[in-house]
CSV table of C-alpha atoms in Angstrom, one decimal:
chain,number,residue,atom,x,y,z
A,176,MET,CA,20.9,29.4,27.1
A,177,ALA,CA,21.9,30.0,30.6
A,178,GLU,CA,24.5,27.2,30.4
A,179,GLN,CA,26.1,28.6,27.3
A,180,LEU,CA,26.1,32.0,28.8
A,181,SER,CA,27.7,30.5,32.0
A,182,GLN,CA,30.5,28.8,30.0
A,183,SER,CA,31.4,32.0,28.1
A,184,GLU,CA,31.4,33.9,31.4
A,185,LEU,CA,34.0,31.3,32.6
A,186,ASP,CA,36.4,32.1,29.7
A,187,TYR,CA,35.9,35.9,30.2
A,188,PRO,CA,33.1,37.8,32.1
A,189,PHE,CA,31.8,40.1,29.4
A,190,LYS,CA,28.2,40.1,30.4
A,191,LEU,CA,29.2,40.6,34.2
A,192,LEU,CA,31.6,43.7,33.2
A,193,GLU,CA,28.6,45.0,31.2
A,194,TYR,CA,26.4,44.8,34.1
A,195,PHE,CA,29.2,46.3,36.3
A,196,ASN,CA,29.3,49.3,34.3
A,197,GLY,CA,25.7,49.9,33.7
A,198,PHE,CA,25.7,52.7,36.5
A,199,ARG,CA,28.5,54.5,34.8
A,200,VAL,CA,26.5,54.4,31.5
A,201,SER,CA,23.5,55.9,33.4
A,202,LYS,CA,25.4,58.6,35.0
A,203,VAL,CA,26.9,59.8,31.7
A,204,ILE,CA,23.3,60.2,30.4
A,205,PHE,CA,22.1,61.8,33.6
A,206,SER,CA,25.1,64.2,33.7
A,207,ALA,CA,24.8,65.2,30.0
A,208,CYS,CA,21.2,66.1,30.6
A,209,GLU,CA,21.9,68.0,33.8
A,210,LEU,CA,24.6,70.1,32.0
A,211,GLY,CA,22.4,70.8,29.0
A,212,VAL,CA,24.4,69.0,26.3
A,213,PHE,CA,21.5,67.7,24.3
A,214,ASP,CA,19.5,71.0,24.4
A,215,LEU,CA,22.8,72.9,23.2
A,216,LEU,CA,23.4,70.4,20.4
A,217,LEU,CA,19.5,70.4,19.3
A,218,GLN,CA,19.7,74.2,19.2
A,219,SER,CA,23.0,74.5,17.4
A,220,GLN,CA,22.9,74.9,13.7
A,221,ARG,CA,26.0,72.9,13.2
A,222,PRO,CA,28.2,70.3,14.9
A,223,LEU,CA,30.2,71.8,17.7
A,224,ALA,CA,33.8,71.1,18.7
A,225,ALA,CA,34.3,70.1,22.5
A,226,ARG,CA,35.9,73.6,23.1
A,227,GLU,CA,32.6,75.2,22.1
A,228,VAL,CA,30.6,73.0,24.2
A,229,ALA,CA,32.7,73.6,27.1
A,230,GLU,CA,32.6,77.4,26.7
A,231,VAL,CA,28.8,77.6,26.4
A,232,LEU,CA,28.3,75.2,29.4
A,233,GLY,CA,30.9,76.4,31.6
A,234,THR,CA,32.8,73.0,31.8
A,235,SER,CA,36.4,72.0,31.2
A,236,GLU,CA,37.2,71.1,27.6
A,237,ASP,CA,38.9,67.9,28.6
A,238,GLY,CA,35.9,66.7,30.8
A,239,ILE,CA,33.2,67.5,28.2
A,240,GLU,CA,35.3,65.9,25.3
A,241,ARG,CA,35.5,62.6,27.4
A,242,LEU,CA,31.6,62.8,28.1
A,243,LEU,CA,30.8,63.5,24.5
A,244,ASP,CA,33.1,60.6,23.4
A,245,VAL,CA,31.2,58.1,25.5
A,246,LEU,CA,27.9,59.4,24.2
A,247,VAL,CA,29.2,58.9,20.7
A,248,GLY,CA,30.3,55.3,21.8
A,249,ILE,CA,26.7,54.5,23.1
A,250,GLU,CA,25.3,56.0,19.9
A,251,ILE,CA,23.4,58.8,21.4
A,252,LEU,CA,25.5,61.4,19.8
A,253,GLU,CA,27.5,61.5,16.4
A,254,VAL,CA,31.0,62.8,15.7
A,255,GLU,CA,32.6,64.0,12.5
A,256,LYS,CA,35.9,65.7,11.6
A,257,VAL,CA,35.6,69.3,10.6
A,258,GLU,CA,39.0,70.7,9.4
A,259,GLY,CA,40.7,68.2,11.7
A,260,THR,CA,38.8,68.9,14.8
A,261,ALA,CA,36.3,66.4,16.3
A,262,CYS,CA,32.7,68.0,16.1
A,263,TYR,CA,29.7,66.6,17.8
A,264,SER,CA,26.0,66.5,16.9
A,265,SER,CA,22.8,65.2,18.1
A,266,THR,CA,20.9,62.1,16.8
A,267,ASP,CA,17.2,61.8,16.3
A,268,VAL,CA,17.0,59.7,19.4
A,269,SER,CA,18.7,62.5,21.6
A,270,ASN,CA,16.5,65.3,19.8
A,271,LEU,CA,13.3,63.2,20.6
A,272,TYR,CA,13.8,61.9,24.1
A,273,LEU,CA,16.7,63.8,25.7
A,274,ALA,CA,16.2,67.5,24.9
A,275,LYS,CA,13.8,69.3,27.0
A,276,THR,CA,11.7,70.9,24.2
A,277,SER,CA,10.8,67.6,22.7
A,278,ALA,CA,7.0,66.5,23.2
A,279,LYS,CA,8.3,63.1,24.3
A,280,SER,CA,11.3,64.4,26.3
A,281,LEU,CA,12.5,62.1,29.1
A,282,HIS,CA,14.5,65.0,30.5
A,283,HIS,CA,12.4,65.1,33.8
A,284,MET,CA,12.6,61.4,34.3
A,285,ILE,CA,16.3,61.5,34.0
A,286,ILE,CA,16.6,64.3,36.4
A,287,TYR,CA,14.5,62.5,38.9
A,288,ASN,CA,16.4,59.2,38.4
A,289,SER,CA,19.6,61.0,38.9
A,290,GLN,CA,18.9,63.2,41.9
A,291,THR,CA,16.4,61.0,43.8
A,292,ILE,CA,16.5,57.4,42.7
A,293,TYR,CA,20.2,57.1,42.5
A,294,PRO,CA,20.9,58.3,46.0
A,295,LEU,CA,18.2,55.9,47.2
A,296,TRP,CA,19.9,53.0,45.6
A,297,ASN,CA,23.0,53.8,47.2
A,298,ASN,CA,21.3,52.1,50.3
A,299,LEU,CA,19.9,49.1,48.4
A,300,GLY,CA,21.9,46.7,50.6
A,301,ASP,CA,20.2,48.3,53.6
A,302,ALA,CA,16.7,48.1,52.1
A,303,VAL,CA,17.2,44.4,51.6
A,304,ARG,CA,18.7,43.7,55.0
A,305,GLU,CA,15.9,45.7,56.7
A,306,GLY,CA,12.9,45.1,54.5
A,307,LYS,CA,12.0,48.8,54.3
A,308,ASN,CA,12.5,51.8,52.3
A,309,GLN,CA,15.6,54.1,52.7
A,310,ASN,CA,13.9,57.6,52.8
A,311,GLU,CA,15.3,58.3,56.3
A,312,LYS,CA,19.0,57.2,55.6
A,313,THR,CA,19.0,59.0,52.3
A,314,PHE,CA,17.1,62.1,53.0
A,315,GLY,CA,16.7,62.3,56.8
A,316,LEU,CA,12.9,61.8,56.5
A,317,PRO,CA,10.6,59.2,58.4
A,318,SER,CA,10.1,56.1,56.2
A,319,GLU,CA,6.6,55.8,57.2
A,320,ASP,CA,5.2,58.8,55.2
A,321,ILE,CA,6.5,58.0,51.8
A,322,PHE,CA,4.9,61.1,50.0
A,323,ALA,CA,6.2,63.4,52.7
A,324,ALA,CA,9.7,62.2,51.4
A,325,MET,CA,8.8,62.5,47.7
A,326,TYR,CA,7.2,65.9,48.2
A,327,ARG,CA,9.8,67.2,50.8
A,328,SER,CA,10.0,70.6,48.9
A,329,GLU,CA,8.5,72.3,46.1
A,330,GLU,CA,11.6,71.4,43.9
A,331,GLU,CA,11.2,67.8,44.8
A,332,MET,CA,7.4,67.9,44.0
A,333,LEU,CA,8.4,69.5,40.6
A,334,LYS,CA,10.9,66.7,39.9
A,335,PHE,CA,8.5,63.9,40.8
A,336,MET,CA,5.7,65.6,38.7
A,337,GLY,CA,8.0,66.0,35.8
A,338,LEU,CA,8.9,62.2,36.1
A,339,MET,CA,5.1,61.4,35.8
A,340,ASN,CA,4.7,63.7,33.0
A,341,SER,CA,7.7,62.1,31.1
A,342,THR,CA,6.3,58.6,31.9
A,343,TRP,CA,3.0,59.2,30.2
A,344,ALA,CA,4.4,61.1,27.2
A,345,ILE,CA,5.9,57.6,26.1
A,346,ASP,CA,3.6,55.2,27.8
A,347,GLY,CA,0.3,57.0,28.0
A,348,HIS,CA,-1.1,56.2,24.5
A,349,ASP,CA,-0.5,52.5,25.0
A,350,ILE,CA,-2.3,52.7,28.4
A,351,ALA,CA,-5.2,54.8,27.0
A,352,THR,CA,-5.8,52.3,24.1
A,353,ALA,CA,-5.1,49.0,26.0
A,354,PHE,CA,-8.9,48.6,26.3
A,355,ASP,CA,-11.9,50.3,24.6
A,356,LEU,CA,-12.7,52.9,27.3
A,357,SER,CA,-15.2,54.8,25.3
A,358,PRO,CA,-18.3,53.5,27.2
A,359,PHE,CA,-17.1,55.2,30.4
A,360,LYS,CA,-18.3,58.7,30.1
A,361,SER,CA,-16.8,60.0,33.4
A,362,ILE,CA,-13.3,59.0,34.2
A,363,VAL,CA,-11.5,60.0,37.4
A,364,ASP,CA,-7.7,59.6,37.5
A,365,LEU,CA,-7.0,59.1,41.3
A,366,GLY,CA,-3.7,60.6,42.1
A,367,GLY,CA,-3.3,61.7,38.6
A,368,CYS,CA,-0.5,64.2,39.5
A,369,SER,CA,0.4,66.3,36.7
A,370,GLY,CA,-2.4,65.1,34.4
A,371,GLY,CA,-0.1,63.5,31.8
A,372,LEU,CA,-2.1,60.3,31.6
A,373,ALA,CA,-5.5,62.1,32.0
A,374,ARG,CA,-4.7,64.1,28.8
A,375,GLU,CA,-3.9,61.0,27.0
A,376,LEU,CA,-7.3,59.6,27.9
A,377,ALA,CA,-9.1,62.8,27.0
A,378,ARG,CA,-7.4,62.8,23.6
A,379,GLU,CA,-8.4,59.2,22.9
A,380,TYR,CA,-11.9,59.6,24.2
A,381,PRO,CA,-13.1,63.3,23.6
A,382,SER,CA,-16.8,62.4,24.6
A,383,SER,CA,-15.7,61.5,28.1
A,384,LYS,CA,-15.2,63.8,31.0
A,385,VAL,CA,-11.9,63.2,32.4
A,386,THR,CA,-10.8,64.6,35.9
A,387,VAL,CA,-7.6,64.5,38.0
A,388,LEU,CA,-8.0,63.9,41.6
A,389,ASP,CA,-4.9,64.6,43.9
A,390,LEU,CA,-3.9,66.5,47.0
A,391,PRO,CA,-4.4,70.2,47.2
A,392,LYS,CA,-0.6,71.0,46.8
A,393,VAL,CA,-0.3,68.7,43.8
A,394,ILE,CA,-3.3,70.2,42.1
A,395,GLU,CA,-2.0,73.7,42.5
A,396,THR,CA,1.5,72.7,41.2
A,397,ALA,CA,-0.2,70.8,38.2
A,398,LYS,CA,-2.2,73.8,37.3
A,399,GLN,CA,0.7,76.2,37.5
A,400,HIS,CA,3.5,74.2,35.8
A,401,PHE,CA,1.9,71.4,33.7
A,402,SER,CA,-1.2,72.9,32.2
A,403,GLU,CA,-1.9,72.9,28.7
A,404,SER,CA,-3.9,75.5,26.7
A,405,ASP,CA,-5.9,73.1,24.7
A,406,SER,CA,-6.4,70.6,27.5
A,407,THR,CA,-10.0,69.6,28.4
A,408,ILE,CA,-9.2,67.7,31.6
A,409,GLU,CA,-10.4,69.1,35.1
A,410,PHE,CA,-8.6,69.0,38.3
A,411,MET,CA,-10.2,68.3,41.7
A,412,GLU,CA,-8.6,68.6,45.2
A,413,GLY,CA,-9.0,65.4,47.4
A,414,ASP,CA,-7.5,62.5,49.3
A,415,PHE,CA,-8.5,59.1,47.8
A,416,PHE,CA,-7.6,57.3,50.9
A,417,ASN,CA,-9.7,59.5,53.3
A,418,GLY,CA,-12.0,61.9,51.5
A,419,ASP,CA,-15.2,61.2,49.6
A,420,LEU,CA,-14.5,60.0,46.0
A,421,PRO,CA,-16.4,61.9,43.0
A,422,PRO,CA,-18.9,59.6,41.3
A,423,ALA,CA,-17.5,58.2,38.1
A,424,ASP,CA,-18.0,55.5,35.5
A,425,LEU,CA,-14.2,54.6,35.6
A,426,TYR,CA,-11.6,55.2,38.2
A,427,VAL,CA,-7.9,55.0,37.2
A,428,LEU,CA,-5.0,53.9,39.5
A,429,ALA,CA,-1.9,54.5,37.6
A,430,ARG,CA,1.3,53.7,39.5
A,431,ILE,CA,-0.6,53.9,42.7
A,432,ILE,CA,-1.0,50.2,44.1
A,433,HIS,CA,2.6,49.5,43.8
A,434,ASP,CA,3.2,52.4,46.3
A,435,TRP,CA,1.4,50.9,49.4
A,436,LYS,CA,1.1,47.7,51.5
A,437,GLU,CA,-1.5,45.2,50.2
A,438,GLU,CA,-4.1,45.7,52.9
A,439,ARG,CA,-4.1,49.5,52.3
A,440,CYS,CA,-4.6,48.8,48.6
A,441,GLU,CA,-7.4,46.5,49.3
A,442,GLN,CA,-9.3,48.9,51.3
A,443,LEU,CA,-8.7,51.4,48.6
A,444,LEU,CA,-10.3,49.1,46.1
A,445,LYS,CA,-13.3,48.6,48.3
A,446,ARG,CA,-13.7,52.3,48.6
A,447,ILE,CA,-13.6,52.8,44.8
A,448,HIS,CA,-16.1,49.8,44.3
A,449,SER,CA,-18.5,51.6,46.7
A,450,SER,CA,-18.3,54.9,44.8
A,451,CYS,CA,-18.2,53.4,41.2
A,452,SER,CA,-21.3,53.7,39.1
A,453,PRO,CA,-23.3,50.6,38.2
A,454,GLY,CA,-21.5,49.0,35.0
A,455,GLY,CA,-18.5,51.2,35.7
A,456,GLY,CA,-15.0,49.9,36.6
A,457,VAL,CA,-11.5,50.6,37.6
A,458,LEU,CA,-8.4,50.6,35.5
A,459,ILE,CA,-5.2,49.7,37.3
A,460,VAL,CA,-1.9,50.5,35.5
A,461,GLU,CA,1.3,49.0,36.7
A,462,ALA,CA,4.4,47.0,35.6
A,463,LEU,CA,3.1,43.4,35.7
A,464,LEU,CA,5.4,40.6,36.7
A,465,PHE,CA,5.1,37.3,35.2
A,466,GLU,CA,3.2,34.7,37.4
A,467,ASN,CA,6.4,33.0,38.3
A,468,ARG,CA,8.0,36.3,39.1
A,469,ARG,CA,10.9,35.6,37.0
A,470,GLY,CA,10.4,38.7,34.8
A,471,PRO,CA,10.1,41.0,32.9
A,472,ILE,CA,13.4,42.5,34.1
A,473,THR,CA,11.9,45.9,34.2
A,474,ALA,CA,9.0,45.1,36.5
A,475,GLN,CA,11.6,43.3,38.8
A,476,LEU,CA,13.6,46.3,39.0
A,477,PHE,CA,10.7,48.4,39.6
A,478,SER,CA,9.5,46.1,42.4
A,479,LEU,CA,13.0,46.4,44.0
A,480,ASN,CA,12.6,50.3,43.7
A,481,MET,CA,9.4,50.2,45.6
A,482,LEU,CA,11.2,48.3,48.5
A,483,VAL,CA,14.0,51.2,48.3
A,484,GLN,CA,11.5,54.1,48.0
A,485,THR,CA,7.9,53.1,49.1
A,486,GLU,CA,6.0,50.5,51.1
A,487,GLY,CA,4.8,48.5,48.1
A,488,LYS,CA,5.9,46.0,45.3
A,489,GLU,CA,4.9,45.0,41.9
A,490,HIS,CA,2.5,42.1,41.4
A,491,PRO,CA,1.7,39.4,38.6
A,492,PRO,CA,-1.9,39.7,37.3
A,493,SER,CA,-3.2,37.0,39.6
A,494,ARG,CA,-2.6,39.2,42.7
A,495,TYR,CA,-4.5,42.1,41.0
A,496,THR,CA,-7.2,39.7,40.2
A,497,SER,CA,-7.5,38.5,43.7
A,498,MET,CA,-7.5,42.0,45.1
A,499,LEU,CA,-10.0,43.2,42.6
A,500,THR,CA,-12.6,40.4,43.1
A,501,GLN,CA,-12.2,40.6,46.9
A,502,ALA,CA,-13.2,44.3,46.5
A,503,GLY,CA,-16.3,43.1,44.7
A,504,PHE,CA,-15.3,43.6,41.0
A,505,ARG,CA,-15.6,41.1,38.3
A,506,ASP,CA,-14.7,40.4,34.7
A,507,VAL,CA,-11.0,41.2,35.2
A,508,GLN,CA,-9.1,41.7,32.0
A,509,VAL,CA,-5.3,42.0,31.6
A,510,CYS,CA,-3.4,43.7,28.9
A,511,ARG,CA,0.5,43.5,28.5
A,512,THR,CA,1.5,46.5,26.4
A,513,GLY,CA,5.0,45.4,25.7
A,514,LYS,CA,6.2,48.6,27.1
A,515,SER,CA,7.0,49.6,30.8
A,516,TYR,CA,3.5,49.7,32.0
A,517,ASP,CA,0.5,47.2,31.6
A,518,ALA,CA,-3.2,47.6,32.2
A,519,VAL,CA,-5.8,45.7,34.3
A,520,LEU,CA,-9.5,46.5,33.8
A,521,ALA,CA,-12.3,45.2,36.1
A,522,LEU,CA,-15.9,46.1,36.2
A,523,LYS,CA,-18.5,46.5,38.9
């Protein structure tokens, strides 16, 4: 296959040009979200002309028309002629994933990628040369304290927590059901942030007590901005690296291990093993690389993002198995969900 693709690329580099333009496509979606295009079209009772969209959103008519036409071209919006005028409307995909009000909205994920990840990736070349994150060059903050950069203001904390909420809105159910977790009657989501994954676990296992442990300022923000009236989860202030861990049958580490150097992760897993109830376990949630590290492409890109933004990287299953067994855990099981995130379960 690679040989055939290479030959076709010699005739004309279609695939290369598609890749080159990838950042433009991303920015079209990012900008449309930031401008409020998808929310406006969802709320509208009829298709809207570019002139009408421009008036409501405060943009130029020419600029918004070009943006809308690209969104039609990538099949995120639809267009039809109404009395000779092109009028634009939303699709099921844009209503479900791009409008703020949808239960599966990725709006916050998009805003975070546009305003935080995108600037960091402008310095990808430096990250590769230096082998370290680019928080100092991008945001003027020390590279050693990665969460000081992520939480550098209340606004940035809200963006990051919104990202996490969006992530578990689409991936949470697959993670909660990757294994039968019903035997674990007390579950603590370490670094559970907004509580998005914890709520999925609580919904799937109503007989289990589910608690989110995170830094005091994160817990305060979660309660203020991300609480749900029918939620049964509890929030607890703490630092899983330094403070005492609450006793639990199951500890969850979702998108945690990939942030840190391996030595620090190994120390954390040993602390969890010491606190874990007999017969309990730990659930690691990450994007798993193949054993040869040649894919999946999403996990490879995530790993590169960890270089740009944090101290860590993504790993194949064997590396997690090694870290877990060294920490004292046994019976390591791996579940690839086929989505962005996978699950690794180990027992004490």
